[in-house]
Amino acid sequence: MSLDTMNKKRVRAATVHLIPKAGRGRPPVHQETWSKASVVLFDRQIVHLDSLATDIRGKSGKVINRAEIIRALIDGLIESGMDVTGSGSEADLRARVARRLGTSFR
């Protein structure tokens, strides 16, 4: 083996992926940027969200999770144009939303 052969480094051929390689975990399902947020909910609210998800699955056959329900409720409130900026507390905000929906506040 000559000295020139010993000093040469091996060069690997570059690999080009024309088809994106599938990533690990769940596939992306959102078309916009998102952030993960933690919120504290009462047990009764979790039970209600789970019951609602089960009812939706029973009626439509479609699976919906808690986060999807919460996002839909938030977007619905935003799209309604309801001004909640004057709310001074959670109870006040709850009462305003209940009045807007025509339900009783508890």
PDB file of C-alpha atoms in Angstrom:
ATOM      1  CA  MET A   1       0.000   0.000   0.000  1.00  0.00           C
ATOM      2  CA  SER A   2       1.458   3.359  -0.956  1.00  0.00           C
ATOM      3  CA  LEU A   3       1.670   6.404   1.293  1.00  0.00           C
ATOM      4  CA  ASP A   4      -0.846   8.272  -0.901  1.00  0.00           C
ATOM      5  CA  THR A   5      -3.432   5.537  -0.454  1.00  0.00           C
ATOM      6  CA  MET A   6      -3.021   5.545   3.349  1.00  0.00           C
ATOM      7  CA  ASN A   7      -3.493   9.328   3.644  1.00  0.00           C
ATOM      8  CA  LYS A   8      -6.674   9.531   1.593  1.00  0.00           C
ATOM      9  CA  LYS A   9      -9.902   9.716   3.518  1.00  0.00           C
ATOM     10  CA  ARG A  10     -12.879   7.715   2.492  1.00  0.00           C
ATOM     11  CA  VAL A  11     -15.682   9.821   1.131  1.00  0.00           C
ATOM     12  CA  ARG A  12     -19.203   8.516   1.430  1.00  0.00           C
ATOM     13  CA  ALA A  13     -21.683   9.111  -1.306  1.00  0.00           C
ATOM     14  CA  ALA A  14     -24.336  11.625  -0.258  1.00  0.00           C
ATOM     15  CA  THR A  15     -27.781  10.165   0.179  1.00  0.00           C
ATOM     16  CA  VAL A  16     -30.627  12.185  -1.274  1.00  0.00           C
ATOM     17  CA  HIS A  17     -34.116  11.455   0.000  1.00  0.00           C
ATOM     18  CA  LEU A  18     -36.682  12.411  -2.597  1.00  0.00           C
ATOM     19  CA  ILE A  19     -39.545  11.112  -0.466  1.00  0.00           C
ATOM     20  CA  PRO A  20     -39.630  12.536   3.053  1.00  0.00           C
ATOM     21  CA  LYS A  21     -38.831   9.919   5.640  1.00  0.00           C
ATOM     22  CA  ALA A  22     -41.648   9.268   8.071  1.00  0.00           C
ATOM     23  CA  GLY A  23     -40.910  10.682  11.489  1.00  0.00           C
ATOM     24  CA  ARG A  24     -41.453   8.969  14.775  1.00  0.00           C
ATOM     25  CA  GLY A  25     -44.647   9.479  16.717  1.00  0.00           C
ATOM     26  CA  ARG A  26     -47.953  10.804  15.505  1.00  0.00           C
ATOM     27  CA  PRO A  27     -48.172  12.334  12.037  1.00  0.00           C
ATOM     28  CA  PRO A  28     -48.644  16.114  11.935  1.00  0.00           C
ATOM     29  CA  VAL A  29     -52.328  16.968  11.740  1.00  0.00           C
ATOM     30  CA  HIS A  30     -52.265  20.736  12.226  1.00  0.00           C
ATOM     31  CA  GLN A  31     -51.910  23.209   9.387  1.00  0.00           C
ATOM     32  CA  GLU A  32     -50.750  26.064  11.595  1.00  0.00           C
ATOM     33  CA  THR A  33     -48.111  26.595  14.226  1.00  0.00           C
ATOM     34  CA  TRP A  34     -49.002  25.434  17.706  1.00  0.00           C
ATOM     35  CA  SER A  35     -47.764  25.414  21.272  1.00  0.00           C
ATOM     36  CA  LYS A  36     -48.348  22.903  24.006  1.00  0.00           C
ATOM     37  CA  ALA A  37     -50.028  24.423  27.046  1.00  0.00           C
ATOM     38  CA  SER A  38     -50.949  22.951  30.391  1.00  0.00           C
ATOM     39  CA  VAL A  39     -54.154  24.031  32.063  1.00  0.00           C
ATOM     40  CA  VAL A  40     -55.765  22.979  35.298  1.00  0.00           C
ATOM     41  CA  LEU A  41     -59.291  21.655  34.940  1.00  0.00           C
ATOM     42  CA  PHE A  42     -61.606  20.386  37.630  1.00  0.00           C
ATOM     43  CA  ASP A  43     -62.360  16.669  37.714  1.00  0.00           C
ATOM     44  CA  ARG A  44     -65.993  17.378  36.798  1.00  0.00           C
ATOM     45  CA  GLN A  45     -64.801  19.222  33.663  1.00  0.00           C
ATOM     46  CA  ILE A  46     -62.598  16.308  32.621  1.00  0.00           C
ATOM     47  CA  VAL A  47     -65.491  13.903  33.187  1.00  0.00           C
ATOM     48  CA  HIS A  48     -67.732  16.138  31.072  1.00  0.00           C
ATOM     49  CA  LEU A  49     -65.168  16.411  28.258  1.00  0.00           C
ATOM     50  CA  ASP A  50     -64.701  12.632  28.224  1.00  0.00           C
ATOM     51  CA  SER A  51     -68.465  12.076  28.251  1.00  0.00           C
ATOM     52  CA  LEU A  52     -68.881  14.538  25.394  1.00  0.00           C
ATOM     53  CA  ALA A  53     -66.143  12.798  23.382  1.00  0.00           C
ATOM     54  CA  THR A  54     -67.830   9.430  24.001  1.00  0.00           C
ATOM     55  CA  ASP A  55     -71.236  10.816  22.950  1.00  0.00           C
ATOM     56  CA  ILE A  56     -69.760  12.304  19.773  1.00  0.00           C
ATOM     57  CA  ARG A  57     -68.106   8.970  18.949  1.00  0.00           C
ATOM     58  CA  GLY A  58     -71.390   7.143  19.597  1.00  0.00           C
ATOM     59  CA  LYS A  59     -73.412   9.433  17.321  1.00  0.00           C
ATOM     60  CA  SER A  60     -70.941  10.091  14.518  1.00  0.00           C
ATOM     61  CA  GLY A  61     -68.477   7.226  14.750  1.00  0.00           C
ATOM     62  CA  LYS A  62     -65.675   9.814  14.741  1.00  0.00           C
ATOM     63  CA  VAL A  63     -63.044   9.983  17.467  1.00  0.00           C
ATOM     64  CA  ILE A  64     -62.502  13.416  18.994  1.00  0.00           C
ATOM     65  CA  ASN A  65     -60.239  14.162  21.929  1.00  0.00           C
ATOM     66  CA  ARG A  66     -60.338  16.698  24.758  1.00  0.00           C
ATOM     67  CA  ALA A  67     -57.932  19.104  23.084  1.00  0.00           C
ATOM     68  CA  GLU A  68     -60.026  19.196  19.908  1.00  0.00           C
ATOM     69  CA  ILE A  69     -63.155  19.981  21.925  1.00  0.00           C
ATOM     70  CA  ILE A  70     -61.412  22.738  23.877  1.00  0.00           C
ATOM     71  CA  ARG A  71     -59.898  24.267  20.703  1.00  0.00           C
ATOM     72  CA  ALA A  72     -63.312  24.237  19.021  1.00  0.00           C
ATOM     73  CA  LEU A  73     -64.914  25.967  22.010  1.00  0.00           C
ATOM     74  CA  ILE A  74     -62.205  28.636  22.103  1.00  0.00           C
ATOM     75  CA  ASP A  75     -62.391  29.247  18.350  1.00  0.00           C
ATOM     76  CA  GLY A  76     -66.192  29.383  18.545  1.00  0.00           C
ATOM     77  CA  LEU A  77     -65.993  32.029  21.248  1.00  0.00           C
ATOM     78  CA  ILE A  78     -63.470  34.037  19.245  1.00  0.00           C
ATOM     79  CA  GLU A  79     -65.438  33.749  15.988  1.00  0.00           C
ATOM     80  CA  SER A  80     -68.668  34.778  17.727  1.00  0.00           C
ATOM     81  CA  GLY A  81     -67.198  38.237  18.190  1.00  0.00           C
ATOM     82  CA  MET A  82     -68.271  38.258  21.810  1.00  0.00           C
ATOM     83  CA  ASP A  83     -66.336  40.866  23.759  1.00  0.00           C
ATOM     84  CA  VAL A  84     -65.201  39.321  27.041  1.00  0.00           C
ATOM     85  CA  THR A  85     -62.498  41.870  27.788  1.00  0.00           C
ATOM     86  CA  GLY A  86     -64.677  43.479  30.485  1.00  0.00           C
ATOM     87  CA  SER A  87     -64.743  40.269  32.516  1.00  0.00           C
ATOM     88  CA  GLY A  88     -63.167  40.685  35.929  1.00  0.00           C
ATOM     89  CA  SER A  89     -63.160  37.077  37.062  1.00  0.00           C
ATOM     90  CA  GLU A  90     -63.700  33.511  35.946  1.00  0.00           C
ATOM     91  CA  ALA A  91     -67.208  33.594  37.424  1.00  0.00           C
ATOM     92  CA  ASP A  92     -68.044  36.772  35.511  1.00  0.00           C
ATOM     93  CA  LEU A  93     -66.685  35.308  32.280  1.00  0.00           C
ATOM     94  CA  ARG A  94     -68.674  32.097  32.854  1.00  0.00           C
ATOM     95  CA  ALA A  95     -71.865  34.119  33.420  1.00  0.00           C
ATOM     96  CA  ARG A  96     -71.333  36.177  30.256  1.00  0.00           C
ATOM     97  CA  VAL A  97     -70.757  33.063  28.137  1.00  0.00           C
ATOM     98  CA  ALA A  98     -73.786  31.338  29.702  1.00  0.00           C
ATOM     99  CA  ARG A  99     -76.001  34.351  28.945  1.00  0.00           C
ATOM    100  CA  ARG A 100     -74.718  34.422  25.375  1.00  0.00           C
ATOM    101  CA  LEU A 101     -75.536  30.735  24.978  1.00  0.00           C
ATOM    102  CA  GLY A 102     -78.912  31.205  26.630  1.00  0.00           C
ATOM    103  CA  THR A 103     -78.165  28.837  29.514  1.00  0.00           C
ATOM    104  CA  SER A 104     -78.299  29.327  33.244  1.00  0.00           C
ATOM    105  CA  PHE A 105     -75.175  30.194  35.172  1.00  0.00           C
ATOM    106  CA  ARG A 106     -74.257  27.864  37.996  1.00  0.00           C
TER     107      ARG A 106
END
